[in-house]
Short mmCIF file of C-alpha atoms and ligand atoms in Angstrom, two decimals:
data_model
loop_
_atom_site.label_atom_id
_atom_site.label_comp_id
_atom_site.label_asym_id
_atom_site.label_seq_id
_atom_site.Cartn_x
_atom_site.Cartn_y
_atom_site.Cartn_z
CA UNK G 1 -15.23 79.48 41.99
CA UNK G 2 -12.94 80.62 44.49
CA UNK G 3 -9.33 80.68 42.90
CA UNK G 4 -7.82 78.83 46.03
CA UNK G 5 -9.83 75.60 45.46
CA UNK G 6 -9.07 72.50 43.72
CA UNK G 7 -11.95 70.17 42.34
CA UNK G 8 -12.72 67.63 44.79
CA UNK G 9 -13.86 64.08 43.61
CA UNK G 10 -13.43 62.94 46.66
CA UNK G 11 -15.78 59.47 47.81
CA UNK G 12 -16.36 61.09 50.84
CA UNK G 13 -15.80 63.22 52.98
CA UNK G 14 -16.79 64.87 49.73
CA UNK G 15 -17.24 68.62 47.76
CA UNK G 16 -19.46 70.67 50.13
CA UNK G 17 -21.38 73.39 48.27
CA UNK G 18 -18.63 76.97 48.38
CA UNK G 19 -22.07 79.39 49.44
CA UNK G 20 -22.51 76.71 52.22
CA UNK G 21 -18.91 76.90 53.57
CA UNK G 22 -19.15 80.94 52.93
CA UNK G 23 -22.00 81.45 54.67
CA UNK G 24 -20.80 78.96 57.90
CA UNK G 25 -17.36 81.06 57.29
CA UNK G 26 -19.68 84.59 58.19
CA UNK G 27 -21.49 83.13 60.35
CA UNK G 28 -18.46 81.27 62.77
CA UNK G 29 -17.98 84.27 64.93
CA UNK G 30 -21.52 85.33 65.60
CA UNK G 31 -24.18 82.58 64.76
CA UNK G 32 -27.43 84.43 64.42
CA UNK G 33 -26.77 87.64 66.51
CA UNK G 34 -25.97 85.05 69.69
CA UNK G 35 -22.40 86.78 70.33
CA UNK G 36 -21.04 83.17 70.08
CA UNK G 37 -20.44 80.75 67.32
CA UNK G 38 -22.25 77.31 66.71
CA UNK G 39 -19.44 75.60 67.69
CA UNK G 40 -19.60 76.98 70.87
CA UNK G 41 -23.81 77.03 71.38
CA UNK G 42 -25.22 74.26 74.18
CA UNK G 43 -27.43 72.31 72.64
CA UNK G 44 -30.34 72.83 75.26
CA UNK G 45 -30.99 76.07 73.76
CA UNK G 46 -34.22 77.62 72.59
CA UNK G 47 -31.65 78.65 69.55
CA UNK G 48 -30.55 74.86 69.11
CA UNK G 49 -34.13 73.56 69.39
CA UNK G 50 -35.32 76.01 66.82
CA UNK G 51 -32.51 74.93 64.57
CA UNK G 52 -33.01 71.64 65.27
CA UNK G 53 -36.01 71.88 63.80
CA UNK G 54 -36.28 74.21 60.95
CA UNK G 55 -33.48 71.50 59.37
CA UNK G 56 -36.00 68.25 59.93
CA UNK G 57 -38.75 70.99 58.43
CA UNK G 58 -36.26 71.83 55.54
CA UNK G 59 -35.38 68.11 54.33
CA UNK G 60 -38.76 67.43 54.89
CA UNK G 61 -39.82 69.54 52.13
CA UNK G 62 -36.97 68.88 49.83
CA UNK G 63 -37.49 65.30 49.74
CA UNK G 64 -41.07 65.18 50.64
CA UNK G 65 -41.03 62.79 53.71
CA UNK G 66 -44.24 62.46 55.50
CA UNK G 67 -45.23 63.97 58.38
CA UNK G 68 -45.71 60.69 59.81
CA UNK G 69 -42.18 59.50 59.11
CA UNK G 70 -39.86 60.50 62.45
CA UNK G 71 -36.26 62.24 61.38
CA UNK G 72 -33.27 61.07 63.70
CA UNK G 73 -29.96 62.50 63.78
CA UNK G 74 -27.68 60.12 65.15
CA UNK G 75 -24.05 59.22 65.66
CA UNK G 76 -21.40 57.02 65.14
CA UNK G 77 -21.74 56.61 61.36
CA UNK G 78 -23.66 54.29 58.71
CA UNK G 79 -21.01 51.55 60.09
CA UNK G 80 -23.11 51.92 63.63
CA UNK G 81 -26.39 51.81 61.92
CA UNK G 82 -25.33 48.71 60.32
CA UNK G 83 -25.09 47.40 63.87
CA UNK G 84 -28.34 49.35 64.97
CA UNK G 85 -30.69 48.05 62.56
CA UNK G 86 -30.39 44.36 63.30
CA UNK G 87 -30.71 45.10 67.35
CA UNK G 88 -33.84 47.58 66.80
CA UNK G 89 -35.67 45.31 64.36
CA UNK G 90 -35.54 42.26 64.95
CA UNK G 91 -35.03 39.39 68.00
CA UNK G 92 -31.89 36.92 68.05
CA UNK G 93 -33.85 33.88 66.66
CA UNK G 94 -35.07 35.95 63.84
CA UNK G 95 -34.45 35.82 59.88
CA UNK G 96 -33.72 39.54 58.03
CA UNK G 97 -33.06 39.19 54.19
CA UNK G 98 -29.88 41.10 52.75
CA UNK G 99 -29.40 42.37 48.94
CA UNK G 100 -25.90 41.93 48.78
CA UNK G 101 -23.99 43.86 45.50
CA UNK G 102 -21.06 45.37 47.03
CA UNK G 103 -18.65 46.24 49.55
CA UNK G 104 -21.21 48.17 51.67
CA UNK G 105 -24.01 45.94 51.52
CA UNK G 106 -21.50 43.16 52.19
CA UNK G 107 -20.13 44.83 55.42
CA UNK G 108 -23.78 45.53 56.64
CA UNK G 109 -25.22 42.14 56.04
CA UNK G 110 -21.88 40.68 58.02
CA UNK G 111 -23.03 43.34 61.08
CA UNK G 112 -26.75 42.34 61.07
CA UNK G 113 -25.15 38.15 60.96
CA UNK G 114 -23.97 39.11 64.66
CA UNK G 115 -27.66 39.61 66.11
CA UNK G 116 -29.80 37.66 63.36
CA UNK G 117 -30.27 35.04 60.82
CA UNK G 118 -29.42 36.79 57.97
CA UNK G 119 -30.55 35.27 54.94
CA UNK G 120 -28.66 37.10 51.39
CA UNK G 121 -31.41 37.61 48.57
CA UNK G 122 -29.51 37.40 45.85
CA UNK G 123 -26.81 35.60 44.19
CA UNK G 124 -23.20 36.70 43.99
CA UNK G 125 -22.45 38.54 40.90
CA UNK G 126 -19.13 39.78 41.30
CA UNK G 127 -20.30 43.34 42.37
CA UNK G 128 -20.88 44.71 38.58
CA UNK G 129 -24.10 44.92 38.80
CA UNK G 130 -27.21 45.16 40.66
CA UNK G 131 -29.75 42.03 40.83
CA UNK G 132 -33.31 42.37 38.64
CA UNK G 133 -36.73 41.92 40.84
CA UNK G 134 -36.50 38.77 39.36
CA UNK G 135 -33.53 37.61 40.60
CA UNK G 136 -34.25 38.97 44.46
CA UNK G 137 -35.62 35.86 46.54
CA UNK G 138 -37.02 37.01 49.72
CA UNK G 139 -38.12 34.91 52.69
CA UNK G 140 -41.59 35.68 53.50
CA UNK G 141 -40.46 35.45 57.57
CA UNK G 142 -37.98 37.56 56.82
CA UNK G 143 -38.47 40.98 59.59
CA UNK G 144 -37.14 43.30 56.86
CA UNK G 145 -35.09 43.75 53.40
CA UNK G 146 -32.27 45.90 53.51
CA UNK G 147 -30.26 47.32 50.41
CA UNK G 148 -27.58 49.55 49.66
CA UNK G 149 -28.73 52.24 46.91
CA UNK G 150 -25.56 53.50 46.00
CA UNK G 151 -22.36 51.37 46.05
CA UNK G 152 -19.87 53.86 46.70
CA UNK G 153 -16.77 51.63 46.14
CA UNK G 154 -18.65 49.56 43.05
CA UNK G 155 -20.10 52.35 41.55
CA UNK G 156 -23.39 50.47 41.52
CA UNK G 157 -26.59 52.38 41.76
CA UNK G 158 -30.23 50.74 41.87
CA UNK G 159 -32.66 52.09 39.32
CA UNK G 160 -35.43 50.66 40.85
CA UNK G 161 -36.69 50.11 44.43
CA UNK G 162 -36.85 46.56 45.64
CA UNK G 163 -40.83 45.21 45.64
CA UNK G 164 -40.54 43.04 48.64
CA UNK G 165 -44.50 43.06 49.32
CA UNK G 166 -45.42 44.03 53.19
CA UNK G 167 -42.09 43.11 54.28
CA UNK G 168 -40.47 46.44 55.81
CA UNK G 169 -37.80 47.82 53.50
CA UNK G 170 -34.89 49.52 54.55
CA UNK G 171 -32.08 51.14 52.64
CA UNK G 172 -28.54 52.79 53.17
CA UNK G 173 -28.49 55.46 51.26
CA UNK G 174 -25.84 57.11 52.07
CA UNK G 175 -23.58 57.94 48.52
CA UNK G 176 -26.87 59.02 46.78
CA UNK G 177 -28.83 60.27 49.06
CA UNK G 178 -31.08 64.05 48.03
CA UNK G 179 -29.25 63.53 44.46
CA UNK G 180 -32.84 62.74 43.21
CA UNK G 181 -36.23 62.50 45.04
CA UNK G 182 -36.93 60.08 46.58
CA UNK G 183 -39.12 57.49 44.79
CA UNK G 184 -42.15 55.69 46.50
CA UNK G 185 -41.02 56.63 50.03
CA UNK G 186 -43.95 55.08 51.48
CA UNK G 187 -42.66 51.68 51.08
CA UNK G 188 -39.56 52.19 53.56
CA UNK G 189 -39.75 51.21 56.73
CA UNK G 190 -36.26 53.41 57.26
CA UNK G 191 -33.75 54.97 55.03
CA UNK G 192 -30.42 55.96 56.53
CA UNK G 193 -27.62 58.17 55.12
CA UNK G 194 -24.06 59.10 56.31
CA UNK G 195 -23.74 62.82 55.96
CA UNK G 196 -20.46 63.05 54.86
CA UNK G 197 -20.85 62.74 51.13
CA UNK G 198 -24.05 65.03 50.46
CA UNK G 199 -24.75 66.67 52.88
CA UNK G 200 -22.11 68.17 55.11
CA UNK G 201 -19.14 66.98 57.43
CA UNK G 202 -18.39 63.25 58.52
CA UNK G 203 -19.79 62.55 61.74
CA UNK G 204 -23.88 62.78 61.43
CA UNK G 205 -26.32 60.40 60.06
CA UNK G 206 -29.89 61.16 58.93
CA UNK G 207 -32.40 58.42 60.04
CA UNK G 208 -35.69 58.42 58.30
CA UNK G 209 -37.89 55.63 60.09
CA UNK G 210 -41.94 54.76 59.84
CA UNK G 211 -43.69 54.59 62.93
CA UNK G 212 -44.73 51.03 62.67
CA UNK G 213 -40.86 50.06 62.77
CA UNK G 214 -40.62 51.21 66.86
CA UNK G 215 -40.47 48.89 69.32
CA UNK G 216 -40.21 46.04 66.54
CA UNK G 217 -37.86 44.14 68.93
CA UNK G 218 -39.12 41.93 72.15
CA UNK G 219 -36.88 41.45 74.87
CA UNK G 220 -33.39 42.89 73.40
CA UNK G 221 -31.45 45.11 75.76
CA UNK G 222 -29.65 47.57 73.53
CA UNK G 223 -27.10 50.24 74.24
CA UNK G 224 -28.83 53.43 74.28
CA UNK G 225 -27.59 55.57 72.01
CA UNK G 226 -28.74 52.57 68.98
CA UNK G 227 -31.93 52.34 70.15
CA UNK G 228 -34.26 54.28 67.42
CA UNK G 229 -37.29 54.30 70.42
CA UNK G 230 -35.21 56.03 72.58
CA UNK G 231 -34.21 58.21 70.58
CA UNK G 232 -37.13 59.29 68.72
CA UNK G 233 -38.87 59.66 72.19
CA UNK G 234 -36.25 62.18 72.98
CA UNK G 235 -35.72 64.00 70.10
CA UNK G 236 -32.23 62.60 68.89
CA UNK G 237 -30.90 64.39 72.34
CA UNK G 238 -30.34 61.17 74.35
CA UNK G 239 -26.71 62.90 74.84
CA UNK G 240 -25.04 65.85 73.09
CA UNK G 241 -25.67 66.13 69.42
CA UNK G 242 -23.49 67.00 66.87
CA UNK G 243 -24.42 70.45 66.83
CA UNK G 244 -22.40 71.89 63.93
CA UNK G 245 -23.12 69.01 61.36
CA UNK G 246 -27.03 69.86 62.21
CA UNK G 247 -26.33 73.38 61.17
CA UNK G 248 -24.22 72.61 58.26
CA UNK G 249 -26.73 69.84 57.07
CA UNK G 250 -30.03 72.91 57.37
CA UNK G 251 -27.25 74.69 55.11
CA UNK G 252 -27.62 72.59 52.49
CA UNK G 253 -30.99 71.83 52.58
CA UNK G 254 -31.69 75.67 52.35
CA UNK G 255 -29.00 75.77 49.37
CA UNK G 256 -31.15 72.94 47.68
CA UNK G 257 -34.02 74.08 47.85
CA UNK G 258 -32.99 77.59 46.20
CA UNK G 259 -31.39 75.62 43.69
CA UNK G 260 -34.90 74.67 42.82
CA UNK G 261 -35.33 70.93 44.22
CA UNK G 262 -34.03 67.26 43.89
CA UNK G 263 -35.42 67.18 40.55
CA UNK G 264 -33.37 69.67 38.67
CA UNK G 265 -30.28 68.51 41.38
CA UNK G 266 -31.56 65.04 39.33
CA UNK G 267 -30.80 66.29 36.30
CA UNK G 268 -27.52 68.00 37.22
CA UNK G 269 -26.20 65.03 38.04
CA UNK G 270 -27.45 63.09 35.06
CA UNK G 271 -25.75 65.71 32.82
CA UNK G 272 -22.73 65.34 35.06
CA UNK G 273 -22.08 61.47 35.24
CA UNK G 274 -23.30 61.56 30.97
CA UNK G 275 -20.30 63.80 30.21
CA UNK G 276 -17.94 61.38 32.20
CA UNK G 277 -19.39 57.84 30.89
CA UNK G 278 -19.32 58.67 27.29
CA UNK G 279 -15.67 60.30 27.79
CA UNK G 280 -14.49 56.82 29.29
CA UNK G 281 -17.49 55.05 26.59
CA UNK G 282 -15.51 57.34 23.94
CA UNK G 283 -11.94 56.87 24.80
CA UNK G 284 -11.25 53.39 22.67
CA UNK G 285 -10.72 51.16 25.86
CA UNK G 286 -7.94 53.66 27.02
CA UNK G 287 -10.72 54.57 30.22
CA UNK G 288 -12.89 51.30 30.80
CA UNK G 289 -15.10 50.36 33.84
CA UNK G 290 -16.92 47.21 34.71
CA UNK G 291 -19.87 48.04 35.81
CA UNK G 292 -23.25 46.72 33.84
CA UNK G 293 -24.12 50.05 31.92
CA UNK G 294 -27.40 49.83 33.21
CA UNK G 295 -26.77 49.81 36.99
CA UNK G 296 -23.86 52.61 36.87
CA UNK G 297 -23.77 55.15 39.56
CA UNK G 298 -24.19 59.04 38.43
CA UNK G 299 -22.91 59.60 41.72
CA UNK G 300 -19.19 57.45 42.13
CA UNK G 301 -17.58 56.53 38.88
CA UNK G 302 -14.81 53.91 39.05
CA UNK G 303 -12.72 53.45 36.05
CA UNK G 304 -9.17 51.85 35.06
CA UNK G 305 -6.78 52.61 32.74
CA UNK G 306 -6.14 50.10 30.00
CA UNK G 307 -2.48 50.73 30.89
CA UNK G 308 -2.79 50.28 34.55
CA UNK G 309 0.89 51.15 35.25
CA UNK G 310 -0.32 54.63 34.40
CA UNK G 311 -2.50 54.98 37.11
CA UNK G 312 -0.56 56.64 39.17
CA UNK G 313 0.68 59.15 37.02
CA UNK G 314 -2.79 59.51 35.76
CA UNK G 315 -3.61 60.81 40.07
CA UNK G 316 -0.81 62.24 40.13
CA UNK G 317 -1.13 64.91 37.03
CA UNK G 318 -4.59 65.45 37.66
CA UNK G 319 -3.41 66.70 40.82
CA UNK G 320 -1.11 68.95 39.54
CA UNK G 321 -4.22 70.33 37.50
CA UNK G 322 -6.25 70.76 40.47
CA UNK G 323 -8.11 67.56 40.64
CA UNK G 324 -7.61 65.87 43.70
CA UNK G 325 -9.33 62.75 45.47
CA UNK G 326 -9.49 60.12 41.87
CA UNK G 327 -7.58 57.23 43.80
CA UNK G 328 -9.79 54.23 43.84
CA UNK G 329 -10.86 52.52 47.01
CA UNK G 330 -7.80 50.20 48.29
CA UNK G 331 -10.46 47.44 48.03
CA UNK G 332 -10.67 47.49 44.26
CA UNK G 333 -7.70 50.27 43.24
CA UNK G 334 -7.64 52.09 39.98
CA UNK G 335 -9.11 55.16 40.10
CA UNK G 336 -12.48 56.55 40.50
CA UNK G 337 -14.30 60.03 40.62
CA UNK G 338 -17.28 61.18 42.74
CA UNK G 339 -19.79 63.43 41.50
CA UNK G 340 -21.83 64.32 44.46
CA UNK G 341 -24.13 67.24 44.55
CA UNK G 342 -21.95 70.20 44.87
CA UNK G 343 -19.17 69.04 41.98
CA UNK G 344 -20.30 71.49 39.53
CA UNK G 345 -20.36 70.72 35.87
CA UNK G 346 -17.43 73.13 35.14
CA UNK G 347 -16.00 70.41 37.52
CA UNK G 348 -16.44 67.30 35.71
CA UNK G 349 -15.68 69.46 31.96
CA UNK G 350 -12.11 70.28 33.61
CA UNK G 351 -11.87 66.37 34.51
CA UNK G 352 -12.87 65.25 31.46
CA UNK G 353 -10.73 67.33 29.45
CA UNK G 354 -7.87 66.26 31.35
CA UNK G 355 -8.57 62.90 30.56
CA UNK G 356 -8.85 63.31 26.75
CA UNK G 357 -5.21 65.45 26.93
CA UNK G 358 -3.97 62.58 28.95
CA UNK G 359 -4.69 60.12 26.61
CA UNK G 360 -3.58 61.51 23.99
CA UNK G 361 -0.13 61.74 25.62
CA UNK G 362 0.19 58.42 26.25
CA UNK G 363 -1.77 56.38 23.90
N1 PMP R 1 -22.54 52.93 53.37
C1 PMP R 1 -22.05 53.46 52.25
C2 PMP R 1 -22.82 53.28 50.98
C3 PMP R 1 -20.86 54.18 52.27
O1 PMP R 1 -20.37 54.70 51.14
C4 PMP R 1 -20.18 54.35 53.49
C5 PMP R 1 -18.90 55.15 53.61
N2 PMP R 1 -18.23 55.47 52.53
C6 PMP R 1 -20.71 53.75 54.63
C7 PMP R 1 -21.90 53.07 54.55
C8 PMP R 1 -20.01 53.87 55.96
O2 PMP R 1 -20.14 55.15 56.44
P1 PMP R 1 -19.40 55.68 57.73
O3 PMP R 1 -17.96 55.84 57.37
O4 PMP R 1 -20.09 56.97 58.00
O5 PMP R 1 -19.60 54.71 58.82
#
């Protein structure tokens, strides 16, 4: 690791890969023997098309989306597709069904309840865990289900994807998105994923959407730029694309594929989150966190001091030590640590060891 750098447990924007911000560092000058950089490249290109597409061909293979599935690159965040969703996929009269277990499912749901009836599927259960199959009741007129994964601020993580029958699924995925394969990705009607935690810089979203989900909606006029049709039909390019989060995005892809795939990336992260949770399982209440142990997130780990007056201090020397970005969200404070892709394990050993010296300092 490069001596300059901290660890970064940032929730996002998050750790990017170091080979991926070296090679975009030898590449910013002269982008593929162009004479210019990608920050400077026009996006009508034969170089931009071409890139444009060998990154949908890359996460294609990486997380084995069918051919049939379209790939959009949009803008505006997953707080826009929140908005998006609802206008694209359903009429004003219509009822959509919401799995509500967190913050970000919370804030989507309260979107969609501007342009539909939006009906929650489960009962509240004060965000620490996430609901069985059996406790999920769907509507059967419902136009789709949508779910959050991964709750980044809860530290909440499905281990199982939602049965809703014929009823189009749809899923924000955007804290745990390519940190495992995806599993049955047939049964999504569209999975959506903010860039900025695993994949590159804030500022792109990755759109994976079934055909059968276009043109869902009857007589709705939508802006342009949130309307999926239109921008499937013209190639994510209804205006200027974010042209350097596409490239940095195909960097990682390329970077996880040589790693060798989302299933040893899978077991990274397993290894990862294990080392933290039985630190904080092993610490005698001095590290506690209130998530059901089955549901917890390998991906954002929220945890609490039992002395929370030491919080700060806590942050503060772990600063000092070179980890940076373990405040918790203001929602729910304490402190929490993300373990996205590129946090390496000689990461999460530093943070852990930390931990165990602060404890013993203070217990
Ligand atoms: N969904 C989840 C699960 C998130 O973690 C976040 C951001 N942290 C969002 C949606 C919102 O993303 P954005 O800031 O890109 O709008």
């Amino acid at each position: 690791m490069n001596e300059e750098r901290i660890h970064n447990f940032s929730p996002g924007p998050g750790v990017l890969f170091e080979e991926v911000l070296e090679n975009a560092q030898r590449e910013l000058l002269n982008w593929k023997n162009t004479g210019m950089s990608i920050l400077e490249l026009n996006h009508r290109t034969s170089e931009f098309h071409e890139l444009l597409l060998s990154t949908k061909s890359k996460i294609r293979i990486l997380a084995k989306i069918p051919e049939y599935f379209e790939i959009l690159f949009l803008q505006g965040g997953a707080t826009q597709v929140f908005s998006s969703i609802s206008l694209n996929f359903c009429d004003e009269t219509d009822t959509v069904d919401y799995i509500v277990n967190g913050y970000w499912s919370e804030f989507a749901a309260n979107e969609a309840k501007k342009n539909a009836n939006v009906h929650i599927s489960n009962d509240f259960n004060g965000y620490t865990s996430c609901p069985e199959q059996s406790e999920l009741h769907i509507l059967k007129e419902s136009k789709y289900v949508h779910y959050c994964s991964n709750e980044t601020i809860h530290g909440l993580e499905f281990q199982y994807v939602p049965d809703v029958g014929n009823i189009p699924l749809i899923c924000d995925m955007s804290s745990n998105f390519l940190s495992k394969p995806i599993d049955n990705i047939e049964k999504y009607g569209m999975i959506y994923a903010g860039c900025h935690k695993n994949v590159g810089p804030a500022g792109l979203v990755i759109a994976i959407i079934r055909p059968d989900m276009f043109n869902k909606r009857n007589k709705r006029n939508i802006p342009l730029l949130m309307d999926f049709t239109e921008l499937m039909k013209n190639n994510s390019m209804l205006n200027t694309p974010p042209v350097f989060n596409i490239y940095m995005a195909e960097l990682t892809f390329m970077k996880l594929l040589n790693l060798g795939g989302l299933q040893i990336i899978q077991q990274e992260n397993r290894k990862k989150s294990l080392l933290l949770y039985d630190t904080i399982d092993g610490s005698n209440n001095f590290y506690s966190y209130k998530m059901k142990y089955k549901d917890r997130s390998r991906m954002n780990v929220p945890f609490m001091l039992k002395n929370t007056c030491l919080e700060e201090e806590f942050i503060k020397q772990a600063g000092v030590c070179g980890l940076k970005g373990l405040k918790g969200h203001s929602q729910v404070g304490h402190c929490r640590a993300s373990l996205y892709n590129a946090m390496s394990l000689e990461g999460v050993r530093k943070l852990v060891k930390f931990m165990k010296w602060f404890q013993i300092q203070n217990e």
